[in-house]
Amino acid sequence: QVQLVESGGGSVQAGGSLRLSCATSGYTYNDYRLGWFRQYPGKEREGVASIGTDDSTDYLESEKDRFTISQDNSKNTLYLQINDLKPEDTAMYYCAAGRRGKHFTFAERLYLLPSLSPDDFQFWGQGTQVTVSS
């Protein structure tokens, strides 16, 4: 069973930086695309960054200059670096893993493209809260 555990959230001042971590387990490397989502109270989850199994990435257009997704496969950990934090970054952040959605096949191997759609992800962590004060 795929398991995802986020950490690294907290309360920070505007202008600061945070690196969120997501410890992953229960699957073979590159079996799933990975992504980060944020959710404001009363709102739908919104994809902010994703990495495909071909290591390509996709970002929410409005955040691509401040957010960086990466993974350390030796540690089975996904990261989201957020720089120049703003009060509007205050939200719950979730990591997710999924196999639905866009993909391609090359040399008889299936590659999953990154996605910002929650519908393309089946497994979710419990979330980590980020609070940014001005």
XYZ file of C-alpha atoms in Angstrom, residues 49-128:
80
model
C 3.662 21.170 -8.615
C 4.067 17.697 -10.044
C 6.838 15.419 -11.254
C 6.339 12.649 -13.760
C 8.096 9.327 -13.962
C 10.169 10.748 -16.800
C 11.351 13.426 -14.307
C 9.540 16.185 -16.187
C 7.816 18.751 -13.996
C 4.769 20.965 -14.140
C 3.849 23.945 -11.997
C 0.863 26.117 -11.351
C 1.652 29.045 -13.623
C 1.283 31.648 -10.893
C 3.776 29.845 -8.626
C 6.406 28.518 -10.998
C 8.942 31.175 -10.016
C 8.730 30.427 -6.287
C 7.973 26.712 -6.038
C 10.389 23.902 -6.862
C 9.521 20.211 -6.766
C 12.270 17.627 -6.444
C 12.817 14.105 -5.221
C 15.604 12.193 -3.577
C 15.116 8.629 -4.675
C 17.787 7.330 -2.321
C 15.649 8.608 0.567
C 12.252 7.918 -1.036
C 11.371 11.535 -0.349
C 9.575 14.195 -2.350
C 10.216 17.868 -1.652
C 8.557 21.204 -2.315
C 10.750 24.262 -1.879
C 8.754 27.459 -1.443
C 10.637 30.742 -1.566
C 9.530 34.310 -0.894
C 6.570 33.098 1.124
C 3.442 35.243 1.047
C 0.434 35.341 3.387
C -1.644 33.862 0.559
C 0.521 30.741 0.714
C -1.199 29.948 4.010
C -2.909 26.616 3.364
C -2.734 22.892 4.022
C -0.255 21.232 1.690
C -0.646 17.623 0.580
C 1.566 15.295 -1.389
C -0.013 12.696 -3.622
C 0.833 9.752 -5.866
C -1.110 8.578 -8.877
C -1.179 6.574 -12.093
C -4.213 7.993 -13.921
C -3.989 10.599 -16.649
C -1.509 11.428 -19.365
C 1.230 8.992 -20.163
C 3.379 7.747 -22.999
C 5.214 4.583 -23.893
C 8.814 4.458 -25.048
C 10.943 1.379 -25.546
C 8.106 -0.694 -24.086
C 8.161 1.285 -20.863
C 5.235 3.324 -19.565
C 5.969 6.885 -18.445
C 3.488 8.973 -16.481
C 3.500 12.682 -17.231
C 3.178 15.237 -14.423
C -0.308 16.435 -13.604
C -1.924 19.176 -11.517
C -5.336 17.510 -11.518
C -6.364 15.890 -8.228
C -8.324 13.325 -10.279
C -5.045 11.836 -11.510
C -3.911 10.944 -7.981
C -5.172 8.024 -5.906
C -3.011 8.219 -2.803
C -2.738 11.190 -0.454
C -0.834 12.135 2.648
C -2.434 13.670 5.706
C -1.168 17.164 4.921
C 1.080 19.707 6.575
